[in-house]
Coordinates of C-alpha atoms and ligand atoms in Angstrom, one line a residue:
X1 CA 230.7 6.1 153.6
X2 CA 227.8 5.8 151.1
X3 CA 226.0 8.1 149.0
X4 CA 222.1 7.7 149.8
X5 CA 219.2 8.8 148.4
X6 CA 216.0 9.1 150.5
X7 CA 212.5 9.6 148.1
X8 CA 210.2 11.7 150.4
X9 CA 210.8 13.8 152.9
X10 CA 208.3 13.9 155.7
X11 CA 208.1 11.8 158.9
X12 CA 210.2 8.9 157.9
X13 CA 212.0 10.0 154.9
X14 CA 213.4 13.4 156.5
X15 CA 214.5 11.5 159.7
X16 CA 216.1 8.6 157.7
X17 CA 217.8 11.1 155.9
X18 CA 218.8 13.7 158.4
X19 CA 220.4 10.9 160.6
X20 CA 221.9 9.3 157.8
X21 CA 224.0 12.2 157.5
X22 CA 225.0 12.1 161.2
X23 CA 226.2 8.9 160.9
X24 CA 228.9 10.4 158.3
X25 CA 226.6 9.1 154.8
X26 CA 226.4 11.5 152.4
X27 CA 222.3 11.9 151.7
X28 CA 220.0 13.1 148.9
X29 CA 216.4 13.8 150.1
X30 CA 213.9 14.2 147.6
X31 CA 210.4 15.2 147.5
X32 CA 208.0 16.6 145.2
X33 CA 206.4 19.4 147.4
X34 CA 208.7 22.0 145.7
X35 CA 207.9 24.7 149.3
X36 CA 209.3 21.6 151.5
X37 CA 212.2 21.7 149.6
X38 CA 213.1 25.4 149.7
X39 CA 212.4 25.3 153.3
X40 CA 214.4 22.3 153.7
X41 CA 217.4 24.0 152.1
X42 CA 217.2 27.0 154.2
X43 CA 217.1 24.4 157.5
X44 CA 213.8 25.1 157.9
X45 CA 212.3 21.9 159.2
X46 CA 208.5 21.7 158.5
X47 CA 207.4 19.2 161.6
X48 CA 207.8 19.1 164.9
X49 CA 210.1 16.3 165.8
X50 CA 212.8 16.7 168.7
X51 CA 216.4 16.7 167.9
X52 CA 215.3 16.6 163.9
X53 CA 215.8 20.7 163.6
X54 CA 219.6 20.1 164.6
X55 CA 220.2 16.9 162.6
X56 CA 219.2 18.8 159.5
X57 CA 221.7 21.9 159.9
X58 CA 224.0 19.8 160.8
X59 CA 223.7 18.1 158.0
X60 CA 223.4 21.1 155.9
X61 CA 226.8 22.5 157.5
X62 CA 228.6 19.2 156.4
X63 CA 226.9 19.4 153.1
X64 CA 226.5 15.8 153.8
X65 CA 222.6 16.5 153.5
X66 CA 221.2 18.1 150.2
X67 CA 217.4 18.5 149.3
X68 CA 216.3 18.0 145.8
X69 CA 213.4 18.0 143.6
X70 CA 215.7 15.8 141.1
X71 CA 215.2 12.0 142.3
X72 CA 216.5 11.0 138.7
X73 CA 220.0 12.9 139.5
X74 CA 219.8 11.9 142.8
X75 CA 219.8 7.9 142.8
X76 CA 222.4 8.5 140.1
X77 CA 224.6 8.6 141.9
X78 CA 223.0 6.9 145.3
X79 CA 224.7 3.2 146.2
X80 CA 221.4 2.8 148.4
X81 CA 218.3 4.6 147.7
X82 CA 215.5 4.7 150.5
X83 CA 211.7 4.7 149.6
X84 CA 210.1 6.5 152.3
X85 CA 206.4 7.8 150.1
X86 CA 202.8 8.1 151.5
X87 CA 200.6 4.6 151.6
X88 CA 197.3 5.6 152.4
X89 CA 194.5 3.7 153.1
X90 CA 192.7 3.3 150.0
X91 CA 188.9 3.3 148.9
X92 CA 188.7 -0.6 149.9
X93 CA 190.7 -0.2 153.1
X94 CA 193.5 -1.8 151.3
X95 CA 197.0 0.1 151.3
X96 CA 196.8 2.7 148.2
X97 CA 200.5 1.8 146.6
X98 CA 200.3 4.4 143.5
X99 CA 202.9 6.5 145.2
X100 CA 205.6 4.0 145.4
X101 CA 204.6 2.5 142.3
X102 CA 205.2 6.1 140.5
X103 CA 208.4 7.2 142.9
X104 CA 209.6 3.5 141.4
X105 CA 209.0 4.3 138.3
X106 CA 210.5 7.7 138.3
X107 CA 213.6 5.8 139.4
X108 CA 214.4 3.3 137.8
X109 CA 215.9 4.4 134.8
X110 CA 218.6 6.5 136.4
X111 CA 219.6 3.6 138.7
X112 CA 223.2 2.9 138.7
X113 CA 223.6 -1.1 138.4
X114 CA 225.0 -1.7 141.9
X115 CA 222.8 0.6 143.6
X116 CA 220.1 -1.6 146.0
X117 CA 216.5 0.1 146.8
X118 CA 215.0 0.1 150.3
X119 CA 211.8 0.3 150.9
X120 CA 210.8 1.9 153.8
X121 CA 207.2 2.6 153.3
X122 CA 204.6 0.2 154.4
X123 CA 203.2 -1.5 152.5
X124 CA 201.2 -5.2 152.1
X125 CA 202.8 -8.4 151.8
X126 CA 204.2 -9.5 148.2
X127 CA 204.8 -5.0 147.3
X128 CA 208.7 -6.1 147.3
X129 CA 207.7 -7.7 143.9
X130 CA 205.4 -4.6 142.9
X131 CA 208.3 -2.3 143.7
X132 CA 210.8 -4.4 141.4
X133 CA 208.6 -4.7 138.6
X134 CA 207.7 -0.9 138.8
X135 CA 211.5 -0.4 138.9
X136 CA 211.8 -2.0 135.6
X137 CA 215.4 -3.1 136.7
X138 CA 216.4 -6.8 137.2
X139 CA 220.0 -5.9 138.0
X140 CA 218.7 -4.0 141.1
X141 CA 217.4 -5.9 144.2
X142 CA 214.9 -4.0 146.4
X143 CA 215.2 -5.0 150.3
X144 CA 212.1 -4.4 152.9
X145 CA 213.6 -2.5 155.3
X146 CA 210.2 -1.2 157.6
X147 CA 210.7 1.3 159.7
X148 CA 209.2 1.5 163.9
X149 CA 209.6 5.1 164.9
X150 CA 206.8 6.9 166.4
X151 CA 206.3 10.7 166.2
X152 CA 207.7 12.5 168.2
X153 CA 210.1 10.5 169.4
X154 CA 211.5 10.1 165.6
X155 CA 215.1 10.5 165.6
X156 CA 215.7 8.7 169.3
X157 CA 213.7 5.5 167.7
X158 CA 215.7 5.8 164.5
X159 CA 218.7 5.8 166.2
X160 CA 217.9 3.8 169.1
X161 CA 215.7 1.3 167.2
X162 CA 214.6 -2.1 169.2
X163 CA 215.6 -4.0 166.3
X164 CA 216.5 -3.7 162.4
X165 CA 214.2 -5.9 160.0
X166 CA 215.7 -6.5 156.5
X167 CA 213.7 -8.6 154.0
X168 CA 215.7 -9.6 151.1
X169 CA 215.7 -12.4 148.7
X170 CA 219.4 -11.8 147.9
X171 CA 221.1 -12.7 150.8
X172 CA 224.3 -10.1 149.5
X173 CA 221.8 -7.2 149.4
X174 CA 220.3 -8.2 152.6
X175 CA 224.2 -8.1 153.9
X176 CA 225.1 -4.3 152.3
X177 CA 221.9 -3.4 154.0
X178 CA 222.6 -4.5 157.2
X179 CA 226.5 -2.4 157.1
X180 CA 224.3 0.4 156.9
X181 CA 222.7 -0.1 160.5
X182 CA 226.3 -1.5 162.0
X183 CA 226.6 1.5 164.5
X184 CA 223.1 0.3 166.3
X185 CA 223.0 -1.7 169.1
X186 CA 220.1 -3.0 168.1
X187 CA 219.1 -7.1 167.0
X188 CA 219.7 -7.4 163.2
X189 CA 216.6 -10.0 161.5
X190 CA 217.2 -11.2 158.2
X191 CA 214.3 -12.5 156.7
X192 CA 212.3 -13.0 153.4
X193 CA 210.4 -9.8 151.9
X194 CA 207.2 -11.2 153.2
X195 CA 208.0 -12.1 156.7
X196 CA 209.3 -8.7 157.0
X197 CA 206.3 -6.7 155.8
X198 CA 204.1 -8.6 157.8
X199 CA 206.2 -8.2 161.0
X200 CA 205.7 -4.7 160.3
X201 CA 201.7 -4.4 160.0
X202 CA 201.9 -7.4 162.8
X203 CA 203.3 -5.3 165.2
X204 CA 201.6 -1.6 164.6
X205 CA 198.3 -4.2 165.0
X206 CA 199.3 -5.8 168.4
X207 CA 199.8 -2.1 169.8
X208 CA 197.0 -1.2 168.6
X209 CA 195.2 -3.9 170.2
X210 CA 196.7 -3.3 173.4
X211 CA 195.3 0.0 173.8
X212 CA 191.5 -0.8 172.4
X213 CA 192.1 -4.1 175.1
X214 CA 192.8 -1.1 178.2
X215 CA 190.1 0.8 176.6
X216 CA 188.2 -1.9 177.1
X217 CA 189.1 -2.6 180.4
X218 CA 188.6 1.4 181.8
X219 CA 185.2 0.8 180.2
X220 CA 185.0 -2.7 182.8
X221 CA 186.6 -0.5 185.4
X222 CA 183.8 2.6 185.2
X223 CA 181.0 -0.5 185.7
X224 CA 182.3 -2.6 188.7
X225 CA 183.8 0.9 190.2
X226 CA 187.9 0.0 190.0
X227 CA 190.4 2.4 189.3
X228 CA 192.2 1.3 185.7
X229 CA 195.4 3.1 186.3
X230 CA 196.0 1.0 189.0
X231 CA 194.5 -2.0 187.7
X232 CA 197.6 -1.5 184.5
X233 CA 200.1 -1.1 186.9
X234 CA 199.4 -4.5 188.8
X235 CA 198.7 -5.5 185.2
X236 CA 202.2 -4.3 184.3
X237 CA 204.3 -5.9 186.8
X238 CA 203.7 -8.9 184.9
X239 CA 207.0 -9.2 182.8
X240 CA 205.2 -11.3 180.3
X241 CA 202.6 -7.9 179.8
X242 CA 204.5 -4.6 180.5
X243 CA 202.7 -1.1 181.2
X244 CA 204.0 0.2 177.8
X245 CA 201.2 1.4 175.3
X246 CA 198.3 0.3 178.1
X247 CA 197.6 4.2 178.7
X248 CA 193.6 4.7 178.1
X249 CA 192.7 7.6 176.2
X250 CA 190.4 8.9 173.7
X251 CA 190.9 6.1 171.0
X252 CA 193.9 5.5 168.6
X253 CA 195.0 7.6 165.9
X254 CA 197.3 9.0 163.7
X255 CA 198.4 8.3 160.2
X256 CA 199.5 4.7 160.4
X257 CA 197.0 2.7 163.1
X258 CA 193.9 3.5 161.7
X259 CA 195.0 2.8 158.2
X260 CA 197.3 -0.1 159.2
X261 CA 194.8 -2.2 161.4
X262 CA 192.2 -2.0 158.4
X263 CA 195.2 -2.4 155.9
X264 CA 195.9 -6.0 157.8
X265 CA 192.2 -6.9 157.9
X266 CA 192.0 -6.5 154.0
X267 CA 195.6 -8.1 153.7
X268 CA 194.0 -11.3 156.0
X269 CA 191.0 -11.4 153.9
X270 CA 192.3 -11.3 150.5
X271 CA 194.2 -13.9 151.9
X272 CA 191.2 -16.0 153.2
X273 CA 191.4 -15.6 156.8
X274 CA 188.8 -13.7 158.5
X275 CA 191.0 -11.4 160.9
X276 CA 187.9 -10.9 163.5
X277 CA 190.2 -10.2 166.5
X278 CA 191.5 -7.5 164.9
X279 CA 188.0 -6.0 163.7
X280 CA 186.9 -6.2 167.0
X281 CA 189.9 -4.1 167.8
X282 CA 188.7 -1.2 165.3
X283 CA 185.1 -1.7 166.6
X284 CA 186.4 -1.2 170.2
X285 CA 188.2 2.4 168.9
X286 CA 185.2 3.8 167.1
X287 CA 183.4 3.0 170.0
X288 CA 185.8 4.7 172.6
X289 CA 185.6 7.9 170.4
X290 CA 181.8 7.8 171.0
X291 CA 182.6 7.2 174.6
X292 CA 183.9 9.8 175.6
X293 CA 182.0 12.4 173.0
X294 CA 179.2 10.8 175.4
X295 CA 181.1 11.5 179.1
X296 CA 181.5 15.0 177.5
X297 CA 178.0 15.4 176.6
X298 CA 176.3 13.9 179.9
X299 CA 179.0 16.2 182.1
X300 CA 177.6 19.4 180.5
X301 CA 174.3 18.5 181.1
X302 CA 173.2 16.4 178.8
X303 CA 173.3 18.0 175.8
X304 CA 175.4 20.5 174.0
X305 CA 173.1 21.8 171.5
X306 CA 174.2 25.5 171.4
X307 CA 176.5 25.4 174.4
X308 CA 180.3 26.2 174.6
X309 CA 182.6 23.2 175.0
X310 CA 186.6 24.0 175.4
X311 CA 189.2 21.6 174.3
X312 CA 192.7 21.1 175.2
X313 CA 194.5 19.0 172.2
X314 CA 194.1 18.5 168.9
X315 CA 196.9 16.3 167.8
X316 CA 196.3 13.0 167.9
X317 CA 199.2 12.9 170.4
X318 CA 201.7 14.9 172.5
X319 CA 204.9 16.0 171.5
X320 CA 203.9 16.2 167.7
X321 CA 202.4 18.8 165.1
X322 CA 200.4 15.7 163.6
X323 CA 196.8 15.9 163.5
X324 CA 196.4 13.2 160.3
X325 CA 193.6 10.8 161.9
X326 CA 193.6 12.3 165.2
X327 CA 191.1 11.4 168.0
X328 CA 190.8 14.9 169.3
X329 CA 189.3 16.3 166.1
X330 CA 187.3 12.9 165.5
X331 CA 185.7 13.4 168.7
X332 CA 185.4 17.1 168.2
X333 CA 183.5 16.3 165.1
X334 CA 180.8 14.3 166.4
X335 CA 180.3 17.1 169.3
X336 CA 179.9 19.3 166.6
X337 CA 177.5 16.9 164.9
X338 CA 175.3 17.4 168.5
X339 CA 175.5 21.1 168.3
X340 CA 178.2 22.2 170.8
X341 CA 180.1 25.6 170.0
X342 CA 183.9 24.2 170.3
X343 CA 187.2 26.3 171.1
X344 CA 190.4 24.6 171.4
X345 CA 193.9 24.8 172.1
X346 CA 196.6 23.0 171.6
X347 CA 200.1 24.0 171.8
X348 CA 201.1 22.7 168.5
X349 CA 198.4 24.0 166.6
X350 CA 198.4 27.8 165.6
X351 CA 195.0 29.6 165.6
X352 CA 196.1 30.5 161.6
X353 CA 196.1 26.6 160.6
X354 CA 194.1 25.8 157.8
X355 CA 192.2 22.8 158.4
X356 CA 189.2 21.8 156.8
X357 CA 188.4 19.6 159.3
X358 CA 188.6 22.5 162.0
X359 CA 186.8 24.9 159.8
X360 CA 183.8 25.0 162.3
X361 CA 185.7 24.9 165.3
X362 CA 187.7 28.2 167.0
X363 CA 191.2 27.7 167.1
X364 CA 192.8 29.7 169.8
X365 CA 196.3 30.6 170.7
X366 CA 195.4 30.7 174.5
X367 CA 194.4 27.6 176.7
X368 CA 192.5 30.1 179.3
X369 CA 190.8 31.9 176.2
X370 CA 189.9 28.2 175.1
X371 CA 187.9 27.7 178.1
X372 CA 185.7 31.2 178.2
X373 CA 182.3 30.3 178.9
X374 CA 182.2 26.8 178.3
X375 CA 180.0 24.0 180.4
X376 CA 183.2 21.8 180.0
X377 CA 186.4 21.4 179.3
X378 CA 187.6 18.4 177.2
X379 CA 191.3 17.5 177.6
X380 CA 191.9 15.3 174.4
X381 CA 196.0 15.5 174.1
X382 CA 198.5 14.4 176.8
X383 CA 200.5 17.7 176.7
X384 CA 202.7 17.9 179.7
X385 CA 202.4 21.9 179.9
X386 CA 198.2 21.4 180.4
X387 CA 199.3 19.5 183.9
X388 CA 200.7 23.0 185.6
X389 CA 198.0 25.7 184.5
X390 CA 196.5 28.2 186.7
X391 CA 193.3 26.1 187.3
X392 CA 191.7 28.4 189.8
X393 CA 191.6 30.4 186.8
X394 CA 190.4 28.3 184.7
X395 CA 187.8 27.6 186.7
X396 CA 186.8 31.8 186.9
X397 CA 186.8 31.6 183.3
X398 CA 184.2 28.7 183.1
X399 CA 180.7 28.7 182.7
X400 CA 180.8 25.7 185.0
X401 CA 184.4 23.8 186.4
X402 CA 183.4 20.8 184.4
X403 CA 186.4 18.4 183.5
X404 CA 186.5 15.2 180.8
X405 CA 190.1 14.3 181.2
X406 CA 190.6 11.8 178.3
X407 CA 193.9 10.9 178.9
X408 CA 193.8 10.6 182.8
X409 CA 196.6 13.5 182.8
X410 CA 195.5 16.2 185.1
X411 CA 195.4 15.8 189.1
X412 CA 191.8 14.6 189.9
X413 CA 192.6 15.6 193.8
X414 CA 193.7 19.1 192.8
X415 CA 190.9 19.7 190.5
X416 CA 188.0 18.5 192.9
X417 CA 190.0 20.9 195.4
X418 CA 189.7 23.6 193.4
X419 CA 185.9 23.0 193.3
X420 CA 186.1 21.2 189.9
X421 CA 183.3 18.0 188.8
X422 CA 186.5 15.8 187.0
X423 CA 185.7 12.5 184.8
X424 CA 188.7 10.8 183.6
X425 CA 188.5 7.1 182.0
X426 CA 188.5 4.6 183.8
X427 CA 188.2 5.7 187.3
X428 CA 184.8 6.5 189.3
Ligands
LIG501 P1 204.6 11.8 155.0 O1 203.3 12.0 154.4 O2 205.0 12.5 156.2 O3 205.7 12.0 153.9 C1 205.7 11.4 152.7 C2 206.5 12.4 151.7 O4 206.6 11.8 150.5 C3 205.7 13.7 151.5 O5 206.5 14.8 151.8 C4 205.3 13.6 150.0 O6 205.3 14.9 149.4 C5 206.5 12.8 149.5 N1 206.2 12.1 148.2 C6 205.1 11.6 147.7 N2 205.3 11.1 146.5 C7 206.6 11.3 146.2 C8 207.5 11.0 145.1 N3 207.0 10.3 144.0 N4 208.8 11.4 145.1 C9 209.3 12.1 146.2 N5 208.5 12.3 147.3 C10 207.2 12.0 147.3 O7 204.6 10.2 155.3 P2 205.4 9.4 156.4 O8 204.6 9.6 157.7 O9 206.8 9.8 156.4 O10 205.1 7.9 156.0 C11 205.8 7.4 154.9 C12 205.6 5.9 154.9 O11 206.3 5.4 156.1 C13 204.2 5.4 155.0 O12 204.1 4.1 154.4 C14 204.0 5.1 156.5 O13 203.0 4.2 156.8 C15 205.3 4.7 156.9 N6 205.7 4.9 158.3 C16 205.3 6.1 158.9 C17 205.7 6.3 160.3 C18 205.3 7.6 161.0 O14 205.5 7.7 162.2 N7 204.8 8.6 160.3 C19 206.4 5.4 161.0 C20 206.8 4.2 160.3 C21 206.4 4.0 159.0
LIG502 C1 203.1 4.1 165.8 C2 204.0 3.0 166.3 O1 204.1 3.2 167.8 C3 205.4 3.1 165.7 O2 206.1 2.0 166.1 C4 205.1 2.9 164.1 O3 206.4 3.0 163.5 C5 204.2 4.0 163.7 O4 203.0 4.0 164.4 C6 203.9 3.9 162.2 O5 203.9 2.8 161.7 O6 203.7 5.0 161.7 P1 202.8 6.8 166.1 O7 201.7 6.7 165.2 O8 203.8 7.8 165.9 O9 203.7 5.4 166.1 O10 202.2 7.0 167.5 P2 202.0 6.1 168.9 O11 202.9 6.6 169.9 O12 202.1 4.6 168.6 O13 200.5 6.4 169.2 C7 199.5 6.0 168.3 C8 198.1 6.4 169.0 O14 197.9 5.5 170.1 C9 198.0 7.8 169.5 O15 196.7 8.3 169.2 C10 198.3 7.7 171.0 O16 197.7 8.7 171.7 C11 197.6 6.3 171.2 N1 198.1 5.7 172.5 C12 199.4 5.2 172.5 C13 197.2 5.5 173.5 O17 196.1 5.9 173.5 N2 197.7 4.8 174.6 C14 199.0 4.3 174.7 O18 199.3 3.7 175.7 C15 199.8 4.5 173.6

């Protein structure tokens, strides 16, 4: 098996490297946060992501996993070396690629001649150059390799991917690459460095699209009075358009739609095409985000100037510690902007996190406690757990039952039972 390398150790980088190492590699995972690190080496895995906790001390056990602050010792001796660093959105709205520029410049001196580097990362069309001439190394191809997991579900999409991309101009590379993923039963595409970045930003775009488009339609639904979870599950029997990722919600989120979708547009532009299908797709998020701060503000009266709101959810998703670009806090924001006094919960997110972005909203440990005298309750994450609390008590607790269900996830039957006024999306 090989010796890897893995630069970066947070969502993609610790997952590649974790189940690297279950698959019998022996891994280096490096990062420059020298307290992820420590914790790393004592198996303490900083991120909620199932199954990820047991991959790393098992992994640890082996000793096929090590963490390091030491990329240069560590691609020494790598065959493949992963580059799995932050691209943010930049000033422009263009991907910001000064961290895999620097990682690749770090690098390349220790590279051993043979060794291949895969980048991970996303990043626009034609950074496979950037990378190699960062590198400095013309005896070392670099493959795109992008990576489709989703939070949460990390290490069962890593393992269980839909398909393997590998961009490569060296066809050899592209070959030693594809050995690496020969366990998967997964569809292998080989393609060109370019093809392969924009499949990648392609397809985080076309999800993102479906949701704004059943946004869009729950917004159609509330006017002519249909129902839009039933409306996507007659949409859904269609083979040709699925029911996956047509859920309505609050908006889109998290740390790689918001910047991707805007990452594309610049990428089109720069290009010369004018990518307005895919603006409209942004517009249609911002606007769902002031959508539903509105339902929120008309249930509780019409305004929330000095009055209590509770929320339920702050990450921009369930099953996740991630609140990078979520909708809850977004949407918390701009209730804040209109005066409302927020508390929230969210199961994920300890009353002690520091937060900037929360530092005018209570943080409570308590989802009851959350809802203490407040006109309404927002539910802005799809945690299960939310579904099977005491609502009677809730509702004792209120100033008013008042529901906005953003994500259509609690029992509208049992709620207007229990004496609750409920808004979801979508429905009348
Ligand atoms: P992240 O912020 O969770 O982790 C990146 C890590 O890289 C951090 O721990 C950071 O300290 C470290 N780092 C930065 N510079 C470094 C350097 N020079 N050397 C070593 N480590 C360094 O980011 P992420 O969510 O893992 O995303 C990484 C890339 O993968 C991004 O391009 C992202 O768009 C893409 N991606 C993310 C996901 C996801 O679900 N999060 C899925 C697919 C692709
Ligand atoms: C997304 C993609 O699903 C991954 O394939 C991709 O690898 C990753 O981005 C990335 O490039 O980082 P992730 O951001 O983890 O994964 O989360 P998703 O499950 O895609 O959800 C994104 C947002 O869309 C969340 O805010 C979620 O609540 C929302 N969403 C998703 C809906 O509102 N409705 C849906 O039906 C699905």
């Amino acid at each position: 098996m090989s010796e890897i390398a893995v630069i970066g150790a947070g969502y993609v980088g610790l997952t590649t490297a974790a189940c690297m190492s279950h698959l019998g590699h022996e891994v280096a995972c490096v990062d420059v946060v020298p307290e992820k690190i420590e914790r790393l080496r004592r198996g303490d895995v900083p991120i909620l992501e199932a199954g990820l906790d047991e991959l790393v001390q098992e992994g640890l056990r082996s000793a096929l996993l090590h963490f390091s602050l030491d990329a240069a010792g560590a691609v020494a001796q790598a065959e493949f070396v992963y580059l799995c660093v932050p691209t943010p959105q930049g000033l422009d709205g263009s991907a910001d690629l000064s961290y895999i520029e620097d990682a690749a410049r770090e690098i390349g001196p220790f590279l051993q001649p043979e060794a291949i580097v895969i980048n991970k990362s996303t990043v626009p069309v034609g950074s496979t150059r950037v990378v190699e001439q960062a590198l400095g190394r013309g005896d070392v191809p670099v493959v795109s390799n992008p990576e489709f997991l989703r939070e949460g579900s990390a290490v069962h999409d890593f393992m269980h991917p839909d398909r393997v991309v590998i961009g490569a101009d060296d066809q050899g590379a592209a070959i030693r690459v594809a050995g690496l993923y020969l366990g998967m039963a997964a569809p292998l595409q080989v393609t060109d460095p370019a093809s392969a970045e924009t499949i990648k930003y392609a397809s985080n775009a076309f999800l993102a699209t479906k949701i704004s488009f059943v946004n869009a339609i729950a917004a159609v639904c509330e006017a002519v009075g249909a129902d839009v979870n039933d409306v996507v599950l007659g949409m859904g029997y269609d083979k040709r358009i699925g029911n996956a990722f047509l859920r309505p919600g609050p908006g889109w989120g998290g740390s790689c739609f918001p910047k991707d979708s805007r990452a594309l547009v610049r990428i089109a532009e720069d290009a010369g095409y004018d990518f307005d299908l895919l603006k409209g797709v942004i517009t249609v998020n911002d606007e769902q985000f002031e959508r539903v701060t509105d339902k929120i503000v008309t249930r509780a009266g019409g305004s929330v100037e000095g009055r209590r709101v509770a929320a339920w959810g702050l990450t921009f998703k369930a099953r996740t510690d991630d609140t990078r670009d979520s909708p809850s806090i977004e949407i918390l924001r701009r209730l804040r902007a209109r005066g409302a006094l927020i508390r929230a919960y969210d199961p994920a997110v300890p009353r002690s996190t520091e937060d900037d972005r929360l530092a005018d909203i209570e943080v409570v440990d308590d989802p009851y406690a959350a809802c203490a005298d407040a006109e309404v309750l927002a539910v802005l994450t799809e945690w299960d757990e939310l579904k099977w609390l005491d609502f009677d008590k809730v509702a004792e607790t209120m100033a008013a039952p008042r529901v906005v269900d953003a994500r259509n996830l609690l029992d509208r039957n049992t709620l207007v039972r229990r004496g609750f006024e409920y808004e979801g999306i979508g429905r009348t």
